[in-house]
Coordinates of C-alpha atoms and ligand atoms in Angstrom, one line a residue:
X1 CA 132.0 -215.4 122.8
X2 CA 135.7 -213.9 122.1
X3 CA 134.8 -209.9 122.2
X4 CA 137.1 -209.4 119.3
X5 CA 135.3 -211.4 117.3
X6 CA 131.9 -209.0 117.8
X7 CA 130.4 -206.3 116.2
X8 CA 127.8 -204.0 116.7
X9 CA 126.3 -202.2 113.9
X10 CA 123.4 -200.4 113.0
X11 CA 121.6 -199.4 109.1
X12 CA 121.2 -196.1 109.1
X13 CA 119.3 -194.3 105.9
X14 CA 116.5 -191.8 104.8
X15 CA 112.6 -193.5 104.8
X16 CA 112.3 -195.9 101.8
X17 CA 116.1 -196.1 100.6
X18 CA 116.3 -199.8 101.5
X19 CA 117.0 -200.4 105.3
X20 CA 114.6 -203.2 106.0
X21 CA 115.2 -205.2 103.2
X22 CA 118.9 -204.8 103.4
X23 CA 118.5 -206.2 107.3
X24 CA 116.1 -209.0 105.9
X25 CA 118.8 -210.2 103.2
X26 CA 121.5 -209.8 106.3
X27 CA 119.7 -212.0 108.4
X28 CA 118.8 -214.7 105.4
X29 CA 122.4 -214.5 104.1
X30 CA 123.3 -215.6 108.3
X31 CA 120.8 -218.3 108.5
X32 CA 118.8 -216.4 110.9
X33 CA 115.8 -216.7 108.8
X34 CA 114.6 -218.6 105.7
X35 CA 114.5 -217.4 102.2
X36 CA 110.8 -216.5 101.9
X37 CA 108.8 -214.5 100.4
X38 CA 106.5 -214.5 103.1
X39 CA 109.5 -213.6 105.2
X40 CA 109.7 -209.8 103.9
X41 CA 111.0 -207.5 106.4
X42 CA 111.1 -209.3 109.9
X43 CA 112.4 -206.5 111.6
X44 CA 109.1 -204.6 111.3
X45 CA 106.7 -206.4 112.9
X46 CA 103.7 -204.1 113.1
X47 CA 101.3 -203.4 110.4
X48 CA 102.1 -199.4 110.5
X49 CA 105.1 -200.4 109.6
X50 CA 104.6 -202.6 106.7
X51 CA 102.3 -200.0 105.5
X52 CA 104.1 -196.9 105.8
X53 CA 107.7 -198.1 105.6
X54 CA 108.4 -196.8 108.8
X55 CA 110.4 -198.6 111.8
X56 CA 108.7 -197.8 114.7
X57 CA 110.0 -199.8 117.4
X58 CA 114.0 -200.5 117.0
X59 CA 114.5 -203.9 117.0
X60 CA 117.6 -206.0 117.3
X61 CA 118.8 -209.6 115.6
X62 CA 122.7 -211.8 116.5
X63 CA 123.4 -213.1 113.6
X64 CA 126.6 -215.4 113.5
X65 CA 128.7 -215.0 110.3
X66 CA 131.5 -216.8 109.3
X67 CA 134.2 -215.1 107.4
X68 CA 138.0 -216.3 106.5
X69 CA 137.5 -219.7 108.8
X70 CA 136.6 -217.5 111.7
X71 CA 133.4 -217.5 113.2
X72 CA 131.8 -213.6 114.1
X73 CA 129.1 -212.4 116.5
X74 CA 127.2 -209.5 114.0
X75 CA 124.6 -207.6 116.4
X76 CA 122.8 -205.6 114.2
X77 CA 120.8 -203.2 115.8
X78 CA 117.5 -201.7 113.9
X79 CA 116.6 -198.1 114.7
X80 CA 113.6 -196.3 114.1
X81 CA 113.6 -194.3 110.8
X82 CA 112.3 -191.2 111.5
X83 CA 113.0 -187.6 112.8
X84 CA 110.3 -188.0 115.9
X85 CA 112.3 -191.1 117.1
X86 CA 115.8 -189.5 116.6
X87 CA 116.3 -189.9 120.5
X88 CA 115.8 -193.6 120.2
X89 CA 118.0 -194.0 117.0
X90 CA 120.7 -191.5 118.9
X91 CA 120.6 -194.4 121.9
X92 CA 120.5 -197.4 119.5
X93 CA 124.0 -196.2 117.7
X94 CA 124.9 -195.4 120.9
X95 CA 124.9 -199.2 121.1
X96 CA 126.9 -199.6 118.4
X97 CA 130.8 -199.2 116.9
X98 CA 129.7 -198.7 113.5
X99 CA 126.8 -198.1 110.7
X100 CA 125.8 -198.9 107.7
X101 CA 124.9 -195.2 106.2
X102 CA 122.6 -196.6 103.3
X103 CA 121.4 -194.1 100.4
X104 CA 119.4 -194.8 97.2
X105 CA 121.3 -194.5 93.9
X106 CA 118.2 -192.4 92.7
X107 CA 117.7 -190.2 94.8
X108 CA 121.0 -189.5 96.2
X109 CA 121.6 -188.0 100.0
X110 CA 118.0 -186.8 101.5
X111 CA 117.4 -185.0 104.6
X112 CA 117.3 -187.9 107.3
X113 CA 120.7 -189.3 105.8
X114 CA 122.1 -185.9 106.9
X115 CA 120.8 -186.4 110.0
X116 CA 121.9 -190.2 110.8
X117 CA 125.1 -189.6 109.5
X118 CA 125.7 -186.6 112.6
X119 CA 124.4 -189.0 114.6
X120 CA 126.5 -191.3 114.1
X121 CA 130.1 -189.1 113.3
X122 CA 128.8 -187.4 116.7
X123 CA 128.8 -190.8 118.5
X124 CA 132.7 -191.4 116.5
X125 CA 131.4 -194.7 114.9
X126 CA 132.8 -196.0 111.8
X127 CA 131.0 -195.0 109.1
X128 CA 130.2 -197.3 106.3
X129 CA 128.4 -195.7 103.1
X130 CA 126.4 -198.3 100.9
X131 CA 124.7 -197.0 97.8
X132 CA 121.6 -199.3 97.4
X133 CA 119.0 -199.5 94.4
X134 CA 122.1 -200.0 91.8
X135 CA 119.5 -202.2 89.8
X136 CA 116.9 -199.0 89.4
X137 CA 117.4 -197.9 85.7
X138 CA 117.7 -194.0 86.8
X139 CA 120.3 -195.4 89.0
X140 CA 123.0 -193.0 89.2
X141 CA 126.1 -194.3 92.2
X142 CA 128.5 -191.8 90.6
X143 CA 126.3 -189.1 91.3
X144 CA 125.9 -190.4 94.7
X145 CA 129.5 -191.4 95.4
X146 CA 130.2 -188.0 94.6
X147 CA 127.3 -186.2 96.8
X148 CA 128.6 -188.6 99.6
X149 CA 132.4 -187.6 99.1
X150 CA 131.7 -183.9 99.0
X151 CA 128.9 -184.1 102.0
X152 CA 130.6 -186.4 104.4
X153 CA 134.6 -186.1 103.3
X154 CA 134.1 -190.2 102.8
X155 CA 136.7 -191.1 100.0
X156 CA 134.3 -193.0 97.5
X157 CA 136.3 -195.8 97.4
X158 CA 134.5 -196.5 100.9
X159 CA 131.3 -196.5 99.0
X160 CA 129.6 -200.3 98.6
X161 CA 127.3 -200.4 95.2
X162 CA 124.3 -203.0 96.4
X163 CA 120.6 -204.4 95.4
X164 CA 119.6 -205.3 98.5
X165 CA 116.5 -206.1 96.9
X166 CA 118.7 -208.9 94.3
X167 CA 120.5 -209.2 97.0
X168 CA 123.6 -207.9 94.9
X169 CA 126.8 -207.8 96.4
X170 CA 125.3 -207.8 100.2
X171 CA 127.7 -210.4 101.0
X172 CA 130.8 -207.9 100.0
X173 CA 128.7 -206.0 103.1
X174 CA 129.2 -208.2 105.6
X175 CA 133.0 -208.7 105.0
X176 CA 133.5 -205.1 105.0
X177 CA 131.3 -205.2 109.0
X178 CA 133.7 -207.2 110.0
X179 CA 137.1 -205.8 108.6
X180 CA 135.7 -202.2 109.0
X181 CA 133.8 -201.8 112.3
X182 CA 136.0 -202.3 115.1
X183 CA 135.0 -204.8 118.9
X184 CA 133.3 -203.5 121.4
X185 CA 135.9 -201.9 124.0
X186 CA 134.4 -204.3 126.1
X187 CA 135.6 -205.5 129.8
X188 CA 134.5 -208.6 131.5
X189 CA 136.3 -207.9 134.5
X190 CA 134.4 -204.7 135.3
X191 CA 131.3 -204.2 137.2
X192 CA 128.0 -205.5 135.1
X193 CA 127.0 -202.1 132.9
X194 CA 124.3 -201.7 130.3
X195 CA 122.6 -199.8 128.1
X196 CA 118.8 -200.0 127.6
X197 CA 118.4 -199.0 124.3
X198 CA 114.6 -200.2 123.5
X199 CA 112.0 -201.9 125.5
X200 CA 108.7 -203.5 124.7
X201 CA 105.7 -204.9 126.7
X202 CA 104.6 -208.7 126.7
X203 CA 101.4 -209.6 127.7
X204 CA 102.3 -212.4 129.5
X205 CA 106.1 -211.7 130.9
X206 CA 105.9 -207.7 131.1
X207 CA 108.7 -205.4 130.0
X208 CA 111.4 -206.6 127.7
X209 CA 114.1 -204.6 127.7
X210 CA 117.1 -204.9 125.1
X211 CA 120.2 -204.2 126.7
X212 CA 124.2 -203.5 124.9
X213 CA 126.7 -205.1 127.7
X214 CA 129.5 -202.4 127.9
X215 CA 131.2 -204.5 131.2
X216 CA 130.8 -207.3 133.5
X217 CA 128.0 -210.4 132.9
X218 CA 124.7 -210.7 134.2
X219 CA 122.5 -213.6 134.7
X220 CA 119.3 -214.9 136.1
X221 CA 118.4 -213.8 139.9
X222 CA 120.8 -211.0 139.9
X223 CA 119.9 -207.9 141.0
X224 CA 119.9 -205.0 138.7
X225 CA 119.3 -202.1 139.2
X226 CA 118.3 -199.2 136.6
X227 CA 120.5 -196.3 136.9
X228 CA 117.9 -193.0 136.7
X229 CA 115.0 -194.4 138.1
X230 CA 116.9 -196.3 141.0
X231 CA 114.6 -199.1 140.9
X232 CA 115.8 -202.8 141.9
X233 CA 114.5 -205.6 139.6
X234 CA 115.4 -209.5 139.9
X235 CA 116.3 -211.2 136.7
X236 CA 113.8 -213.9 135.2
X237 CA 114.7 -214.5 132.0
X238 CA 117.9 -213.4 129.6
X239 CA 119.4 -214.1 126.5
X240 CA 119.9 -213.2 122.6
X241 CA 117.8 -211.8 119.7
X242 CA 118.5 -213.9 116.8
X243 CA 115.6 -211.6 115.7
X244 CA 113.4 -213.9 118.1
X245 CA 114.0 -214.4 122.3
X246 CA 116.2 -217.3 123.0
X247 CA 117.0 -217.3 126.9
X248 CA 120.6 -217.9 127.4
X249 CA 122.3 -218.6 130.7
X250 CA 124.2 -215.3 131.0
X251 CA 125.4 -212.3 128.9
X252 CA 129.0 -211.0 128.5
X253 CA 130.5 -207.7 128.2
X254 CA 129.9 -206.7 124.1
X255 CA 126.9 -208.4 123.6
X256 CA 123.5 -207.5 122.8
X257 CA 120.5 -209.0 124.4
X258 CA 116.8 -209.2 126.4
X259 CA 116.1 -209.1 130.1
X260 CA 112.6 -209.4 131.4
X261 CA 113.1 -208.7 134.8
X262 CA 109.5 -207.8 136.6
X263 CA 108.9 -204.8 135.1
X264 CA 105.2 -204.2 135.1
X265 CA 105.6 -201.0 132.5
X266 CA 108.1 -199.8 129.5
X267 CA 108.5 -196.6 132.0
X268 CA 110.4 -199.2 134.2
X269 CA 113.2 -199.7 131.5
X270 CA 113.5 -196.2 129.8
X271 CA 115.6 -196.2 126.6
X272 CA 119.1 -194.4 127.5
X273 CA 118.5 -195.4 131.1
X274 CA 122.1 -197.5 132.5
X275 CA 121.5 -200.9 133.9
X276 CA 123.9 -202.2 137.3
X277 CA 124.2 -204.6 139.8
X278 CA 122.5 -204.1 143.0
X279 CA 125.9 -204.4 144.7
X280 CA 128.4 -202.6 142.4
X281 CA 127.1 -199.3 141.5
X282 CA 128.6 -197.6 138.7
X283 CA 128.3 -193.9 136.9
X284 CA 125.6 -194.7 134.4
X285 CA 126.2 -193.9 130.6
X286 CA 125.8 -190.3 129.0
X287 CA 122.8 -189.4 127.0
X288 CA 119.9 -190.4 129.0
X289 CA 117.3 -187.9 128.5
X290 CA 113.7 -188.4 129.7
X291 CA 111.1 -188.7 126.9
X292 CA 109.4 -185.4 126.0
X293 CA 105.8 -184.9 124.5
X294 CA 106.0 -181.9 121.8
X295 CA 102.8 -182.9 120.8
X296 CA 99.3 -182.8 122.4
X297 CA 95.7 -183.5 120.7
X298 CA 92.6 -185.2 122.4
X299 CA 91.4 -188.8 121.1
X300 CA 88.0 -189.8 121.6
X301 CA 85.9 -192.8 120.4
X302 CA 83.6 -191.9 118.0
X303 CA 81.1 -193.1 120.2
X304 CA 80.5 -193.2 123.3
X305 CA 79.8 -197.1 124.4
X306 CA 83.2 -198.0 123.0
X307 CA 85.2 -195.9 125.8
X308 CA 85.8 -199.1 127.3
X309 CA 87.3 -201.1 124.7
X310 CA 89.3 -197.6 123.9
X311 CA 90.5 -197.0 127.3
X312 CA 92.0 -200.9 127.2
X313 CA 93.7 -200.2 123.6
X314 CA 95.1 -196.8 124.9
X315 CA 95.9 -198.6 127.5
X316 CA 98.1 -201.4 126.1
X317 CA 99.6 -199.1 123.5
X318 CA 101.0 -196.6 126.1
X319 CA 102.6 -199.6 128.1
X320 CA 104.4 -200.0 125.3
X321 CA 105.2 -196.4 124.4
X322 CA 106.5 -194.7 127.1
X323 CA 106.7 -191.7 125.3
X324 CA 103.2 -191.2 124.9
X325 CA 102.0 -188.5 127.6
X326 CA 98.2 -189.8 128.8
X327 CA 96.0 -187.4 130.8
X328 CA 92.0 -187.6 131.6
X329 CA 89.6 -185.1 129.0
X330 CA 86.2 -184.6 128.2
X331 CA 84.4 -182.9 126.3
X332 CA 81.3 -181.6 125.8
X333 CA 80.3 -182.8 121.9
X334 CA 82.9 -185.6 122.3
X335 CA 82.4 -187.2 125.2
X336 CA 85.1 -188.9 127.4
X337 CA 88.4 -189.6 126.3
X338 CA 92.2 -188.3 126.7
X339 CA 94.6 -185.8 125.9
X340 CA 97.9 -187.5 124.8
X341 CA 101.2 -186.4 124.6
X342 CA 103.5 -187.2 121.7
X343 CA 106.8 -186.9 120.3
X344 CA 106.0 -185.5 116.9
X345 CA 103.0 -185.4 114.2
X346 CA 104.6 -188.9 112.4
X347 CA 104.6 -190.6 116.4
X348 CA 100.8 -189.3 116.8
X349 CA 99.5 -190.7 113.0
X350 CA 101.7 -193.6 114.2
X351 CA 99.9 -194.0 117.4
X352 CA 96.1 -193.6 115.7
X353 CA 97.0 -195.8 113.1
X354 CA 97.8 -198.6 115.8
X355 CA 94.8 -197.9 117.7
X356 CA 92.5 -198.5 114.5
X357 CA 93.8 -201.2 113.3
X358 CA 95.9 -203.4 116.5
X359 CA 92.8 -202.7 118.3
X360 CA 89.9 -202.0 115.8
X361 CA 89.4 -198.4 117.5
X362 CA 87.3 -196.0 115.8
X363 CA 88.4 -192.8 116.9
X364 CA 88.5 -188.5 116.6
X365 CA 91.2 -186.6 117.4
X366 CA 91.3 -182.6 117.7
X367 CA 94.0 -180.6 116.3
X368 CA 97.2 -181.0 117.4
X369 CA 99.1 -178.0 119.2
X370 CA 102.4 -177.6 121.2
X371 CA 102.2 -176.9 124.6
X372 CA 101.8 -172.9 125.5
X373 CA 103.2 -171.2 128.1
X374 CA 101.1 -168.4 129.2
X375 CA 102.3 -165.3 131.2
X376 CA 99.5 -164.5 133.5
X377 CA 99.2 -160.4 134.2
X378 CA 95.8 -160.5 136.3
X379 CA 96.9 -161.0 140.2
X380 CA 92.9 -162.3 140.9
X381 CA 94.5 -165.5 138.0
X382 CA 97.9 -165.2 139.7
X383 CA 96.6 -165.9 142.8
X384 CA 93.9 -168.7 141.6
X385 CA 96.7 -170.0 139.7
X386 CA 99.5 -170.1 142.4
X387 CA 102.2 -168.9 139.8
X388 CA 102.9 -166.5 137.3
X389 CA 103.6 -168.6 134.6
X390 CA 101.7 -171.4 133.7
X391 CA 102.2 -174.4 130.8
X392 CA 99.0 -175.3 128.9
X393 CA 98.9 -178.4 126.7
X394 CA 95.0 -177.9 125.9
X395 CA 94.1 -174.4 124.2
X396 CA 90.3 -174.6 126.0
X397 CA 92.4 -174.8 129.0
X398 CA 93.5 -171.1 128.9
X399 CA 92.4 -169.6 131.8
X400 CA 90.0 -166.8 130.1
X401 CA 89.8 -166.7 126.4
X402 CA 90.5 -162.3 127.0
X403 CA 93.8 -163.4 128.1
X404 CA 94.5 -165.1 124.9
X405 CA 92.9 -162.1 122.5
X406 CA 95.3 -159.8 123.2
X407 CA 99.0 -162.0 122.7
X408 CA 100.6 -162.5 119.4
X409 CA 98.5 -165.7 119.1
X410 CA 94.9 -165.9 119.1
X411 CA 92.7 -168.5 119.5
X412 CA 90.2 -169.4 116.6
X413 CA 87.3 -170.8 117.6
X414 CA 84.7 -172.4 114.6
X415 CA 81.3 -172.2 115.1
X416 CA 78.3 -174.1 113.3
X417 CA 74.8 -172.6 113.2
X418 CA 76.5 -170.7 116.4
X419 CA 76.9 -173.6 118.2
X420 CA 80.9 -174.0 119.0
X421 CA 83.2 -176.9 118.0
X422 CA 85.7 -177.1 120.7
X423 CA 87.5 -179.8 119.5
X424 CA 88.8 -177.4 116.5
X425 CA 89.6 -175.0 118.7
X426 CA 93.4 -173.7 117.3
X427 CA 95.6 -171.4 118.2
X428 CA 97.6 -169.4 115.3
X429 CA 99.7 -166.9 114.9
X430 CA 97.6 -163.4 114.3
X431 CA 99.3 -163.0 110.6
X432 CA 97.7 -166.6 110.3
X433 CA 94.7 -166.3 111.6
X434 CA 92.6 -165.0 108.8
X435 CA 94.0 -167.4 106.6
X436 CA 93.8 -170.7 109.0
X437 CA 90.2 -169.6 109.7
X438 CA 89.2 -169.3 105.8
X439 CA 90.8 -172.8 105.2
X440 CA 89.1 -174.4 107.5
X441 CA 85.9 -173.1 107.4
X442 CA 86.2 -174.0 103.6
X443 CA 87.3 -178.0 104.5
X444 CA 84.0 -178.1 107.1
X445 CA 82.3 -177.0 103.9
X446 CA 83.0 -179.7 102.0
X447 CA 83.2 -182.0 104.8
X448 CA 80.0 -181.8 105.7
X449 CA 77.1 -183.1 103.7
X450 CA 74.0 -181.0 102.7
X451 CA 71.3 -181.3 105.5
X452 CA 67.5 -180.5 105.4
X453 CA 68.6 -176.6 106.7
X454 CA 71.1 -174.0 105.8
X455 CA 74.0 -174.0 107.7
X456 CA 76.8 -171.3 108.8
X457 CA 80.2 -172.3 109.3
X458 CA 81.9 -169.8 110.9
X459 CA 85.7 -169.2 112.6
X460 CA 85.9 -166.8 115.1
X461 CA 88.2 -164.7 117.1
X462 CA 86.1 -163.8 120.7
X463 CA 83.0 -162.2 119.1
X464 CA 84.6 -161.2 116.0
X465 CA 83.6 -163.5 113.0
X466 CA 86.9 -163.8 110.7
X467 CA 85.7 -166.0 108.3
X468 CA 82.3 -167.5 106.8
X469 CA 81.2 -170.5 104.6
X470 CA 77.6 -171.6 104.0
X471 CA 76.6 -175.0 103.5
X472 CA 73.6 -175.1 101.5
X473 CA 70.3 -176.5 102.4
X474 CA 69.7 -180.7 101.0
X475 CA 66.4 -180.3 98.9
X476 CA 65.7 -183.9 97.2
X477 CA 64.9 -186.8 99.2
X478 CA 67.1 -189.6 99.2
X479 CA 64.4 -191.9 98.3
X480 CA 63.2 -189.4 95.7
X481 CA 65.6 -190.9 92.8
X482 CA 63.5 -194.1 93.6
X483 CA 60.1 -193.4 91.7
X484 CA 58.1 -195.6 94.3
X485 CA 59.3 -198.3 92.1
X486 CA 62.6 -200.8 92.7
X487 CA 62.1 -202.0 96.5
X488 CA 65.2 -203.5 97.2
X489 CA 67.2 -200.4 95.6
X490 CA 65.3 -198.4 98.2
X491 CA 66.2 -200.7 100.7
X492 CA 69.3 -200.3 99.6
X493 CA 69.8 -196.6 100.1
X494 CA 67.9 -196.4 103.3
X495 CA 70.9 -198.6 104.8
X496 CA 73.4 -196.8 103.1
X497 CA 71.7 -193.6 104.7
X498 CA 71.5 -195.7 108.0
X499 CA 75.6 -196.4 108.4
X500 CA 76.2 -192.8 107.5
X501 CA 74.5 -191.9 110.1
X502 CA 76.3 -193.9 112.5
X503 CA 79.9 -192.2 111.5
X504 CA 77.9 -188.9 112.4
X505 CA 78.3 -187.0 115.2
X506 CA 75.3 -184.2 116.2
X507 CA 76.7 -180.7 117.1
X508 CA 73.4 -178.8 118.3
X509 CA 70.8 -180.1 115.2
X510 CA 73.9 -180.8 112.8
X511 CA 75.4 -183.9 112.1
X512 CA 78.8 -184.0 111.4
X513 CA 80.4 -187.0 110.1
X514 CA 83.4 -188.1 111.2
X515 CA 85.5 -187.5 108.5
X516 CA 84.7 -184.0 108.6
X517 CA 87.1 -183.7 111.7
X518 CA 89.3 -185.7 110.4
X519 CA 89.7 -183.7 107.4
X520 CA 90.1 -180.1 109.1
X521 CA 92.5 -181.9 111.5
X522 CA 94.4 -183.0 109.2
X523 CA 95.2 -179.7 107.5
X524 CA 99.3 -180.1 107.5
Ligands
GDP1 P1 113.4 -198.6 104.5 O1 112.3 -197.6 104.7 O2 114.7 -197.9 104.4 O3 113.3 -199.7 105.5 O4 113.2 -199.2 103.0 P2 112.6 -200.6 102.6 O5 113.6 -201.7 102.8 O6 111.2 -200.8 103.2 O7 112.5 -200.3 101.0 C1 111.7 -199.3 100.5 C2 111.3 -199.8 99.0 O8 112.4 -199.9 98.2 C3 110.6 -201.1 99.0 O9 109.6 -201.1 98.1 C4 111.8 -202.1 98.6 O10 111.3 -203.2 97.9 C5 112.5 -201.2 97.6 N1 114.0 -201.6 97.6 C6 114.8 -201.8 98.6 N2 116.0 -202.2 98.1 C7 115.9 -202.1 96.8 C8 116.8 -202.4 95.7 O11 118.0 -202.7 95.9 N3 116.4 -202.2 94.4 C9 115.1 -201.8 94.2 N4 114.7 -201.7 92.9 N5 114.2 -201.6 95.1 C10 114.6 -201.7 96.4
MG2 MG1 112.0 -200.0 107.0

C-alpha cells in the first residue's frame, strides 16, 4: 500500500466523552463492521470495559476509506483511557501522526483531555479537536470551542461539531484524517523497525504483539529480534487488524499490524520495546520504559479450596498484563495467596473486577499501599539485612514494628476482641493516624453484623489504642421472629443464615464477612 496514502491516528479524550462509540461509527462508516446494535463498542472487548467505560487494553483496527476517487489506509489506534495506563497511551500515539482530541460539548475540557492533549503536542502530532455530544440539550460547542482555543492555542475553526452517537457529521471526520494528519515518514528501503505498542496473550498461539512499521518489511520465518530484551523470535504468523487478525503475507514500512512470533508470555513483547531483524540491528526507538508497579495489596480467595482455580485465573490474567507485579504471600487469617503489583488503584479494581467475573474468582484484597523505603539505623538489622536501605512493598514486612513507631509514618494495626487483622494493617501519616484509625474502626462497625457476644474493634499504634468502636452483642434468635409456626419460612431463613455464613471469614471466635474487608479497603 502507497505510504502516502496512510494514516495513523489515535482518539484521544477524557472517560465517557465519546471515544468508543466515535471508533465504532468509524469502523461501520469503513465497512469494517456491520450496523448493529449488537455491535456497540467493538474495540472494548472485555466486560470491565463495557461496564465501566474504560479501555483497558489498546486495541487497533485498518480501516480502508475512500475519499475524492482515492483509496486510503486509516490505522486507527485505540488507547487506553485512563491516567494508570498513560505509559501505554504515550506508546500508542507514539504510533501515530495525528489524534483525534475528542471533548463533550457538556462538559467542556476535563482533566484527562489536558493530559492527552500533552501527550500528544509532546509527541508533535497533529492535533485534531472534535467537540462530540452536539445533540445533548445542555450542549454548549461555543463554550467549548472557546475553552479549547484559549487552553490549547487551536484556532476554533479547527474544531469538528459531531454526534458520534447519531453519527452526525462523523464522515466530515474522516475527510479532515486524511487532509489533516500527514503519512507516516516511512522508508521501505531501511532496515525492518517496529514499535510494539500493545500485546495480548492467546491461549492457543501465545503472545500477540501489535506492531507500527517505521522501516523495512517483515514477513513469516524472519528473525526478529526485540530490541531491550535481546531475545530472538521466528515469525509464525503476521498481518492486519481490521479490528479482527487477518494474516497477511508481509508488512510494509507505515503500517500497523500483529505478529505472533513464539512468545510464551506478554513480558516477551513489552509495550515501547523496538522490534529488528536478526541480521540488521538498528538503535531501537525512544521511550521504552519498563512497566512499574506503584501499587501493592495482597489478593486471596475467600476460601481456601479455591486457591487452585485462583492461582490459574491469576495466572492467565498476568500473562496478559505484564504490568502486574506477582509475588508468593500468606497469611495467617487469610490463607495463601499473592501480593501483586499494580500500576495505579483504577489498574488494581481493573484487575479484581476481571478476576470475578472472566474467571468467577471470589476474592479479598488488603489495603493497598506504595512501596516504603525504610532507612534501617540498627547495625544487628543492617547486618541481617545486608544493606542500609531497604524497599518494602508489604507493611507486615517491616523488619520490627519499633522501627516503624518512631518515623513520620506509623503503622495502624486493628484489632478485634484483641485478636489482630493483618490484612488491614496501614500505614499513614502520624497527622492521619487518629483520623484513618476512627474511620475505620467505625466502617468494621458497620460492617460487621451483631454476633451472640460483645465485640471491641480497636486500631492501634504498638500498644497504644488510638481508637475504639463496639459492636454490640445479637440478642434475638433468628428463628425467634418465626413463632414455632411457618416451616418453610424457617427453612427459609436458616439457609439464608447458612450462605451468610459461607461469605464469613472467623478472626479468633468472630466471623467477619467478607464485605466487611471489602468495605474498610475500600475507604478512597
Ligand atoms: P469513552 O469512555 O470515551 O469511550 O465514551 P463512550 O463512547 O463509551 O461514551 C460514553 C457515553 O456517552 C455512552 O453512554 C455513549 O452512548 C454516550 N455518547 C457518546 N457519544 C454521544 C453523542 O454524540 N451524543 C450523546 N447524547 N451521547 C453520546
Ligand atoms: Mg471507551
Amino acid at each position: 500500500f502507497p505510504v502516502d496514502k496512510i494514516r495513523n491516528f489515535s482518539i484521544i479524550a477524557h472517560i465517557d466523552h465519546g471515544k468508543s462509540t466515535l471508533a465504532d461509527r468509524l469502523l461501520e462508516m469503513t465497512g469494517a463492521i456491520a450496523k448493529t446494535d449488537r455491535n456497540k463498542q467493538v474495540l472494548d472487548k472485555l466486560q470491565v470495559e463495557r461496564e465501566r467505560g474504560i479501555t483497558v487494553k489498546a486495541q487497533t483496527a485498518s480501516l480502508f476509506y475512500k475519499h475524492e476517487g482515492q483509496t486510503y489506509l486509516l490505522n486507527l489506534i485505540d488507547t487506553p483511557g485512563h491516567v494508570d495506563f498513560s505509559y501505554e497511551v504515550s506508546r500508542s500515539i507514539s504510533a501515530c501522526q495525528g489524534v483525534l482530541l475528542i471533548v463533550d460539548a457538556n462538559e467542556g475540557i476535563q482533566a484527562q483531555t489536558v493530559a492527552n492533549f500533552y501527550l500528544a503536542f509532546e509527541a508533535q502530532l497533529s492535533i485534531i479537536p472534535v467537540i462530540n455530544k452536539i445533540d445533548l440539550k445542555n450542549a454548549d460547542p461555543d463554550r467549548v470551542e472557546k475553552q479549547i482555543e484559549t487552553m490549547f492555542d487551536i484556532p476554533s475553526e479547527e474544531c469538528i461539531r459531531i454526534s458520534a452517537k447519531l453519527g452526525i457529521n462523523v464522515d466530515r471526520v474522516l475527510q479532515e484524517v486524511v487532509k489533516r494528519i500527514p503519512p507516516p515518514t516511512a522508508k521501505l528501503e531501511e532496515p525492518f523497525k517496529a514499535l510494539v505498542f500493545d500485546s495480548t496473550f492467546d491461549h492457543y498461539r501465545g503472545v500477540v504483539a501489535n506492531i507500527a512499521l517505521f522501516s523495512g518489511q517483515v514477513c513469516k520465518g524472519d528473525k526478529i529480534v526485540s530490541a531491550h530484551l535481546g531475545k530472538t523470535y521466528e515469525v509464525n504468523e503476521l498481518g492486519v487488524l481490521r479490528p479482527d487478525e487477518h494474516p497477511t503475507e508481509r508488512l510494509y514500512a507505515g503500517q500497523v499490524g500483529y505478529v505472533i512470533a513464539g512468545m510464551k508470555e506478554v513480558k516477551d513483547a513489552q509495550i515501547g520495546d523496538t522490534f529488528y531483524h536478526q541480521k540488521q540491528p538498528v538503535e531501537p526507538l525512544p521511550g521504552f520504559k519498563p512497566a512499574k508497579s506503584m501499587v501493592f495489596a495482597g489478593i486471596y480467595p475467600t476460601d481456601q479450596s479455591e486457591y487452585p482455580s485462583l492461582r490459574s485465573a491469576v495466572e492467565k490474567l498476568t500473562l496478559n498484563d505484564s504490568s502486574v507485579m506477582v509475588q508468593r504471600d500468606s497469611s495467617m487469617a487469610l490463607g495463601a495467596g499473592w501480593r501483586l503489583g499494580f500500576l495505579g488503584l483504577l489498574h488494581m479494581e481493573v484487575f479484581n473486577q476481571r478476576l470475578e467475573q472472566e474467571y468467577n474468582a471470589s476474592v479479598i484484597v488488603t489495603a493497598p499501599t506504595v512501596p516504603y523505603k525504610a532507612v534501617l539505623s540498627s547495625p544487628k538489622l543492617i547486618k541481617e539485612y545486608g544493606q542500609e536501605v531497604i524497599t518494602i512493598v508489604n507493611p507486615t514486612q517491616f523488619p520490627e514494628k519499633s522501627c516503624v513507631v518512631e518515623y513520620q509514618e506509623p503503622m495502624i494495626d486493628f484489632l478485634l476482641n484483641g485478636k489482630p487483622v493483618e490484612e488491614l494493617t496501614t500505614i499513614v501519616h502520624k497527622d492521619q493516624a487518629y483520623n484513618t484509625g476512627k474511620a475505620m474502626c467505625v466502617k468494621l462497625k458497620e460492617s460487621i453484623p451483631r454476633q451472640m457476644f460483645e465485640i471491641a474493634v480497636q486500631a492501634a499504634i504498638g500498644s497504644k489504642v488510638i481508637a475504639r468502636e463496639t459492636i454490640k452483642a445479637y440478642r434475638k434468635n433468628v428463628l425467634a421472629k418465626c413463632y414455632g409456626g411457618d416451616i418453610t419460612r424457617k427453612m427459609k431463613l436458616l439457609k439464608k443464615q447458612a450462605e451468610g455464613k459461607k461469605k464469613m471469614r472467623r478472626i479468633g471466635n468472630i466471623d467477619v464477612p467478607k464485605d466487611a474487608f471489602i468495605n474498610v479497603l475500600k475507604r478512597k
